[in-house]
PDB file of N, CA and C in Angstrom:
ATOM      1  N   MET A 204       0.729  12.177  -2.079  1.00 89.00           N
ATOM      2  CA  MET A 204       0.427  11.222  -3.105  1.00 89.00           C
ATOM      3  C   MET A 204       0.793   9.827  -2.590  1.00 89.00           C
ATOM      4  N   TYR A 205      -0.065   8.870  -2.914  1.00 92.00           N
ATOM      5  CA  TYR A 205       0.103   7.505  -2.440  1.00 92.00           C
ATOM      6  C   TYR A 205      -0.031   6.532  -3.604  1.00 92.00           C
ATOM      7  N   ARG A 206       0.554   5.347  -3.445  1.00 93.00           N
ATOM      8  CA  ARG A 206       0.395   4.299  -4.440  1.00 93.00           C
ATOM      9  C   ARG A 206       0.403   2.943  -3.751  1.00 93.00           C
ATOM     10  N   VAL A 207      -0.087   1.949  -4.472  1.00 94.00           N
ATOM     11  CA  VAL A 207      -0.132   0.580  -3.970  1.00 94.00           C
ATOM     12  C   VAL A 207       1.063  -0.172  -4.547  1.00 94.00           C
ATOM     13  N   VAL A 208       1.776  -0.881  -3.683  1.00 93.00           N
ATOM     14  CA  VAL A 208       2.885  -1.733  -4.105  1.00 93.00           C
ATOM     15  C   VAL A 208       2.409  -3.175  -3.949  1.00 93.00           C
ATOM     16  N   THR A 209       2.425  -3.922  -5.045  1.00 92.00           N
ATOM     17  CA  THR A 209       1.914  -5.293  -5.069  1.00 92.00           C
ATOM     18  C   THR A 209       3.074  -6.275  -5.184  1.00 92.00           C
ATOM     19  N   ARG A 210       3.030  -7.333  -4.380  1.00 88.00           N
ATOM     20  CA  ARG A 210       4.048  -8.392  -4.432  1.00 88.00           C
ATOM     21  C   ARG A 210       3.339  -9.723  -4.682  1.00 88.00           C
ATOM     22  N   TYR A 211       3.895 -10.496  -5.594  1.00 84.00           N
ATOM     23  CA  TYR A 211       3.372 -11.830  -5.854  1.00 84.00           C
ATOM     24  C   TYR A 211       4.452 -12.693  -6.469  1.00 84.00           C
ATOM     25  N   ARG A 212       4.191 -13.971  -6.531  1.00 81.00           N
ATOM     26  CA  ARG A 212       5.133 -14.925  -7.146  1.00 81.00           C
ATOM     27  C   ARG A 212       4.428 -15.582  -8.329  1.00 81.00           C
ATOM     28  N   ASN A 213       5.183 -15.791  -9.381  1.00 82.00           N
ATOM     29  CA  ASN A 213       4.618 -16.476 -10.543  1.00 82.00           C
ATOM     30  C   ASN A 213       5.413 -17.730 -10.865  1.00 82.00           C
ATOM     31  N   GLY A 214       5.829 -18.422  -9.828  1.00 82.00           N
ATOM     32  CA  GLY A 214       6.583 -19.661 -10.011  1.00 82.00           C
ATOM     33  C   GLY A 214       8.090 -19.468 -10.009  1.00 82.00           C
ATOM     34  N   THR A 215       8.530 -18.253  -9.847  1.00 80.00           N
ATOM     35  CA  THR A 215       9.966 -17.999  -9.809  1.00 80.00           C
ATOM     36  C   THR A 215      10.437 -17.899  -8.369  1.00 80.00           C
ATOM     37  N   GLU A 216      11.739 -17.919  -8.202  1.00 84.00           N
ATOM     38  CA  GLU A 216      12.314 -17.856  -6.849  1.00 84.00           C
ATOM     39  C   GLU A 216      12.125 -16.479  -6.230  1.00 84.00           C
ATOM     40  N   ARG A 217      12.253 -15.445  -7.037  1.00 87.00           N
ATOM     41  CA  ARG A 217      12.147 -14.079  -6.536  1.00 87.00           C
ATOM     42  C   ARG A 217      10.739 -13.537  -6.755  1.00 87.00           C
ATOM     43  N   PRO A 218      10.235 -12.755  -5.805  1.00 85.00           N
ATOM     44  CA  PRO A 218       8.884 -12.193  -5.969  1.00 85.00           C
ATOM     45  C   PRO A 218       8.869 -11.098  -7.034  1.00 85.00           C
ATOM     46  N   ILE A 219       7.708 -10.916  -7.638  1.00 88.00           N
ATOM     47  CA  ILE A 219       7.473  -9.841  -8.593  1.00 88.00           C
ATOM     48  C   ILE A 219       6.936  -8.647  -7.792  1.00 88.00           C
ATOM     49  N   ILE A 220       7.511  -7.487  -7.985  1.00 91.00           N
ATOM     50  CA  ILE A 220       7.071  -6.277  -7.288  1.00 91.00           C
ATOM     51  C   ILE A 220       6.591  -5.289  -8.338  1.00 91.00           C
ATOM     52  N   GLU A 221       5.341  -4.868  -8.201  1.00 93.00           N
ATOM     53  CA  GLU A 221       4.765  -3.901  -9.130  1.00 93.00           C
ATOM     54  C   GLU A 221       4.329  -2.665  -8.362  1.00 93.00           C
ATOM     55  N   TYR A 222       4.634  -1.517  -8.921  1.00 94.00           N
ATOM     56  CA  TYR A 222       4.272  -0.235  -8.319  1.00 94.00           C
ATOM     57  C   TYR A 222       3.110   0.354  -9.108  1.00 94.00           C
ATOM     58  N   GLY A 223       2.016   0.632  -8.410  1.00 92.00           N
ATOM     59  CA  GLY A 223       0.840   1.187  -9.051  1.00 92.00           C
ATOM     60  C   GLY A 223       0.992   2.677  -9.301  1.00 92.00           C
ATOM     61  N   PRO A 224      -0.004   3.262  -9.942  1.00 92.00           N
ATOM     62  CA  PRO A 224       0.043   4.704 -10.209  1.00 92.00           C
ATOM     63  C   PRO A 224      -0.153   5.502  -8.925  1.00 92.00           C
ATOM     64  N   TRP A 225       0.271   6.740  -8.951  1.00 92.00           N
ATOM     65  CA  TRP A 225       0.106   7.623  -7.805  1.00 92.00           C
ATOM     66  C   TRP A 225      -1.342   8.093  -7.725  1.00 92.00           C
ATOM     67  N   HIS A 226      -1.893   8.079  -6.508  1.00 90.00           N
ATOM     68  CA  HIS A 226      -3.255   8.552  -6.253  1.00 90.00           C
ATOM     69  C   HIS A 226      -3.179   9.784  -5.351  1.00 90.00           C
ATOM     70  N   PRO A 227      -4.076  10.742  -5.541  1.00 89.00           N
ATOM     71  CA  PRO A 227      -4.002  11.973  -4.754  1.00 89.00           C
ATOM     72  C   PRO A 227      -4.412  11.815  -3.289  1.00 89.00           C
ATOM     73  N   SER A 228      -5.222  10.803  -2.963  1.00 89.00           N
ATOM     74  CA  SER A 228      -5.660  10.669  -1.574  1.00 89.00           C
ATOM     75  C   SER A 228      -5.354   9.274  -1.040  1.00 89.00           C
ATOM     76  N   ARG A 229      -5.122   9.209   0.253  1.00 88.00           N
ATOM     77  CA  ARG A 229      -4.848   7.918   0.880  1.00 88.00           C
ATOM     78  C   ARG A 229      -6.106   7.048   0.868  1.00 88.00           C
ATOM     79  N   GLN A 230      -7.265   7.667   1.036  1.00 91.00           N
ATOM     80  CA  GLN A 230      -8.518   6.911   1.047  1.00 91.00           C
ATOM     81  C   GLN A 230      -8.711   6.167  -0.277  1.00 91.00           C
ATOM     82  N   HIS A 231      -8.449   6.828  -1.368  1.00 92.00           N
ATOM     83  CA  HIS A 231      -8.580   6.205  -2.691  1.00 92.00           C
ATOM     84  C   HIS A 231      -7.573   5.055  -2.836  1.00 92.00           C
ATOM     85  N   THR A 232      -6.363   5.265  -2.346  1.00 91.00           N
ATOM     86  CA  THR A 232      -5.329   4.239  -2.420  1.00 91.00           C
ATOM     87  C   THR A 232      -5.684   3.040  -1.552  1.00 91.00           C
ATOM     88  N   GLU A 233      -6.227   3.284  -0.370  1.00 92.00           N
ATOM     89  CA  GLU A 233      -6.622   2.183   0.504  1.00 92.00           C
ATOM     90  C   GLU A 233      -7.741   1.347  -0.119  1.00 92.00           C
ATOM     91  N   TYR A 234      -8.625   1.991  -0.862  1.00 93.00           N
ATOM     92  CA  TYR A 234      -9.682   1.248  -1.561  1.00 93.00           C
ATOM     93  C   TYR A 234      -9.057   0.240  -2.526  1.00 93.00           C
ATOM     94  N   TRP A 235      -8.108   0.706  -3.343  1.00 93.00           N
ATOM     95  CA  TRP A 235      -7.483  -0.193  -4.316  1.00 93.00           C
ATOM     96  C   TRP A 235      -6.627  -1.249  -3.641  1.00 93.00           C
ATOM     97  N   ALA A 236      -5.981  -0.911  -2.546  1.00 93.00           N
ATOM     98  CA  ALA A 236      -5.197  -1.893  -1.803  1.00 93.00           C
ATOM     99  C   ALA A 236      -6.110  -3.004  -1.271  1.00 93.00           C
ATOM    100  N   GLU A 237      -7.267  -2.630  -0.767  1.00 93.00           N
ATOM    101  CA  GLU A 237      -8.208  -3.634  -0.249  1.00 93.00           C
ATOM    102  C   GLU A 237      -8.727  -4.526  -1.372  1.00 93.00           C
ATOM    103  N   GLN A 238      -9.003  -3.951  -2.534  1.00 93.00           N
ATOM    104  CA  GLN A 238      -9.468  -4.750  -3.671  1.00 93.00           C
ATOM    105  C   GLN A 238      -8.409  -5.779  -4.079  1.00 93.00           C
ATOM    106  N   LEU A 239      -7.155  -5.371  -4.077  1.00 92.00           N
ATOM    107  CA  LEU A 239      -6.074  -6.300  -4.429  1.00 92.00           C
ATOM    108  C   LEU A 239      -5.878  -7.354  -3.345  1.00 92.00           C
ATOM    109  N   ARG A 240      -6.047  -6.980  -2.074  1.00 91.00           N
ATOM    110  CA  ARG A 240      -5.960  -7.977  -0.984  1.00 91.00           C
ATOM    111  C   ARG A 240      -7.054  -9.030  -1.138  1.00 91.00           C
ATOM    112  N   LEU A 241      -8.251  -8.582  -1.474  1.00 93.00           N
ATOM    113  CA  LEU A 241      -9.359  -9.525  -1.672  1.00 93.00           C
ATOM    114  C   LEU A 241      -9.083 -10.476  -2.831  1.00 93.00           C
ATOM    115  N   ALA A 242      -8.292 -10.032  -3.805  1.00 91.00           N
ATOM    116  CA  ALA A 242      -7.930 -10.880  -4.946  1.00 91.00           C
ATOM    117  C   ALA A 242      -6.741 -11.788  -4.619  1.00 91.00           C
ATOM    118  N   GLY A 243      -6.194 -11.672  -3.394  1.00 87.00           N
ATOM    119  CA  GLY A 243      -5.132 -12.571  -2.960  1.00 87.00           C
ATOM    120  C   GLY A 243      -3.721 -12.025  -3.064  1.00 87.00           C
ATOM    121  N   TYR A 244      -3.569 -10.762  -3.395  1.00 88.00           N
ATOM    122  CA  TYR A 244      -2.238 -10.172  -3.500  1.00 88.00           C
ATOM    123  C   TYR A 244      -1.753  -9.663  -2.142  1.00 88.00           C
ATOM    124  N   ILE A 245      -0.452  -9.621  -1.981  1.00 89.00           N
ATOM    125  CA  ILE A 245       0.162  -9.004  -0.816  1.00 89.00           C
ATOM    126  C   ILE A 245       0.486  -7.576  -1.226  1.00 89.00           C
ATOM    127  N   VAL A 246      -0.094  -6.612  -0.518  1.00 92.00           N
ATOM    128  CA  VAL A 246       0.089  -5.215  -0.901  1.00 92.00           C
ATOM    129  C   VAL A 246       0.500  -4.377   0.296  1.00 92.00           C
ATOM    130  N   GLU A 247       1.111  -3.253  -0.007  1.00 91.00           N
ATOM    131  CA  GLU A 247       1.399  -2.237   0.998  1.00 91.00           C
ATOM    132  C   GLU A 247       1.200  -0.889   0.329  1.00 91.00           C
ATOM    133  N   ILE A 248       1.014   0.121   1.146  1.00 91.00           N
ATOM    134  CA  ILE A 248       0.816   1.472   0.620  1.00 91.00           C
ATOM    135  C   ILE A 248       2.117   2.245   0.785  1.00 91.00           C
ATOM    136  N   ASP A 249       2.484   2.922  -0.278  1.00 89.00           N
ATOM    137  CA  ASP A 249       3.700   3.719  -0.310  1.00 89.00           C
ATOM    138  C   ASP A 249       3.303   5.168  -0.539  1.00 89.00           C
ATOM    139  N   SER A 250       4.025   6.090   0.054  1.00 87.00           N
ATOM    140  CA  SER A 250       3.773   7.508  -0.193  1.00 87.00           C
ATOM    141  C   SER A 250       5.034   8.142  -0.743  1.00 87.00           C
ATOM    142  N   GLN A 251       4.929   9.345  -1.218  1.00 83.00           N
ATOM    143  CA  GLN A 251       6.118  10.007  -1.723  1.00 83.00           C
ATOM    144  C   GLN A 251       7.107  10.291  -0.598  1.00 83.00           C
ATOM    145  N   ALA A 252       6.640  10.235   0.634  1.00 73.00           N
ATOM    146  CA  ALA A 252       7.521  10.417   1.789  1.00 73.00           C
ATOM    147  C   ALA A 252       8.117   9.092   2.262  1.00 73.00           C
ATOM    148  N   GLY A 253       7.704   7.961   1.673  1.00 65.00           N
ATOM    149  CA  GLY A 253       8.224   6.654   2.063  1.00 65.00           C
ATOM    150  C   GLY A 253       7.096   5.696   2.384  1.00 65.00           C
ATOM    151  N   LYS A 254       7.456   4.538   2.874  1.00 65.00           N
ATOM    152  CA  LYS A 254       6.486   3.496   3.189  1.00 65.00           C
ATOM    153  C   LYS A 254       5.535   3.955   4.292  1.00 65.00           C
ATOM    154  N   VAL A 255       4.249   3.653   4.116  1.00 64.00           N
ATOM    155  CA  VAL A 255       3.226   4.010   5.096  1.00 64.00           C
ATOM    156  C   VAL A 255       2.990   2.801   5.986  1.00 64.00           C
ATOM    157  N   PRO A 256       3.127   2.953   7.326  1.00 61.00           N
ATOM    158  CA  PRO A 256       2.907   1.818   8.213  1.00 61.00           C
ATOM    159  C   PRO A 256       1.455   1.356   8.175  1.00 61.00           C
ATOM    160  N   GLU A 257       1.251   0.052   8.345  1.00 61.00           N
ATOM    161  CA  GLU A 257      -0.093  -0.523   8.312  1.00 61.00           C
ATOM    162  C   GLU A 257      -0.896  -0.223   9.565  1.00 61.00           C
ATOM    163  N   ASP A 258      -0.236  -0.209  10.717  1.00 58.00           N
ATOM    164  CA  ASP A 258      -0.998   0.041  11.942  1.00 58.00           C
ATOM    165  C   ASP A 258      -1.072   1.541  12.203  1.00 58.00           C
ATOM    166  N   ASN A 259      -2.014   1.909  13.021  1.00 58.00           N
ATOM    167  CA  ASN A 259      -2.237   3.319  13.320  1.00 58.00           C
ATOM    168  C   ASN A 259      -1.738   3.694  14.714  1.00 58.00           C
ATOM    169  N   ALA A 260      -0.789   2.952  15.249  1.00 61.00           N
ATOM    170  CA  ALA A 260      -0.305   3.207  16.609  1.00 61.00           C
ATOM    171  C   ALA A 260       0.341   4.582  16.716  1.00 61.00           C
ATOM    172  N   ASP A 261       1.129   4.972  15.715  1.00 59.00           N
ATOM    173  CA  ASP A 261       1.770   6.282  15.759  1.00 59.00           C
ATOM    174  C   ASP A 261       0.742   7.403  15.687  1.00 59.00           C
ATOM    175  N   LEU A 262      -0.254   7.226  14.841  1.00 58.00           N
ATOM    176  CA  LEU A 262      -1.320   8.228  14.724  1.00 58.00           C
ATOM    177  C   LEU A 262      -2.101   8.332  16.020  1.00 58.00           C
ATOM    178  N   ALA A 263      -2.455   7.187  16.607  1.00 63.00           N
ATOM    179  CA  ALA A 263      -3.211   7.182  17.856  1.00 63.00           C
ATOM    180  C   ALA A 263      -2.414   7.854  18.967  1.00 63.00           C
ATOM    181  N   SER A 264      -1.108   7.592  19.016  1.00 65.00           N
ATOM    182  CA  SER A 264      -0.257   8.198  20.028  1.00 65.00           C
ATOM    183  C   SER A 264      -0.187   9.714  19.850  1.00 65.00           C
ATOM    184  N   ALA A 265      -0.057  10.148  18.607  1.00 64.00           N
ATOM    185  CA  ALA A 265       0.013  11.589  18.339  1.00 64.00           C
ATOM    186  C   ALA A 265      -1.309  12.287  18.697  1.00 64.00           C
ATOM    187  N   LEU A 266      -2.414  11.654  18.372  1.00 64.00           N
ATOM    188  CA  LEU A 266      -3.716  12.241  18.687  1.00 64.00           C
ATOM    189  C   LEU A 266      -3.967  12.267  20.190  1.00 64.00           C
ATOM    190  N   ALA A 267      -3.522  11.229  20.881  1.00 73.00           N
ATOM    191  CA  ALA A 267      -3.712  11.168  22.325  1.00 73.00           C
ATOM    192  C   ALA A 267      -2.915  12.257  23.027  1.00 73.00           C
ATOM    193  N   SER A 268      -1.735  12.553  22.497  1.00 73.00           N
ATOM    194  CA  SER A 268      -0.922  13.591  23.135  1.00 73.00           C
ATOM    195  C   SER A 268      -1.473  14.983  22.869  1.00 73.00           C
ATOM    196  N   MET A 269      -2.305  15.139  21.849  1.00 71.00           N
ATOM    197  CA  MET A 269      -2.905  16.435  21.538  1.00 71.00           C
ATOM    198  C   MET A 269      -4.120  16.727  22.414  1.00 71.00           C
ATOM    199  N   ALA A 270      -4.734  15.680  22.955  1.00 59.00           N
ATOM    200  CA  ALA A 270      -5.972  15.860  23.729  1.00 59.00           C
ATOM    201  C   ALA A 270      -5.723  16.410  25.100  1.00 59.00           C
TER     202      ALA A 270
END
């Protein structure tokens, strides 16, 4: 399960952090994250296992070692 974490400022010193609902697939979550990025929000994807890295270097390394 994945969710989008949104950060923004509304004129205060500290940022506002909002946690979106849980989605069953990462693809669905990435769609909503991209929509929020296009609207100007700073977002990251979170999973029930913890923060999901933005780059795919670990995935690429794991796949390369399997080949």
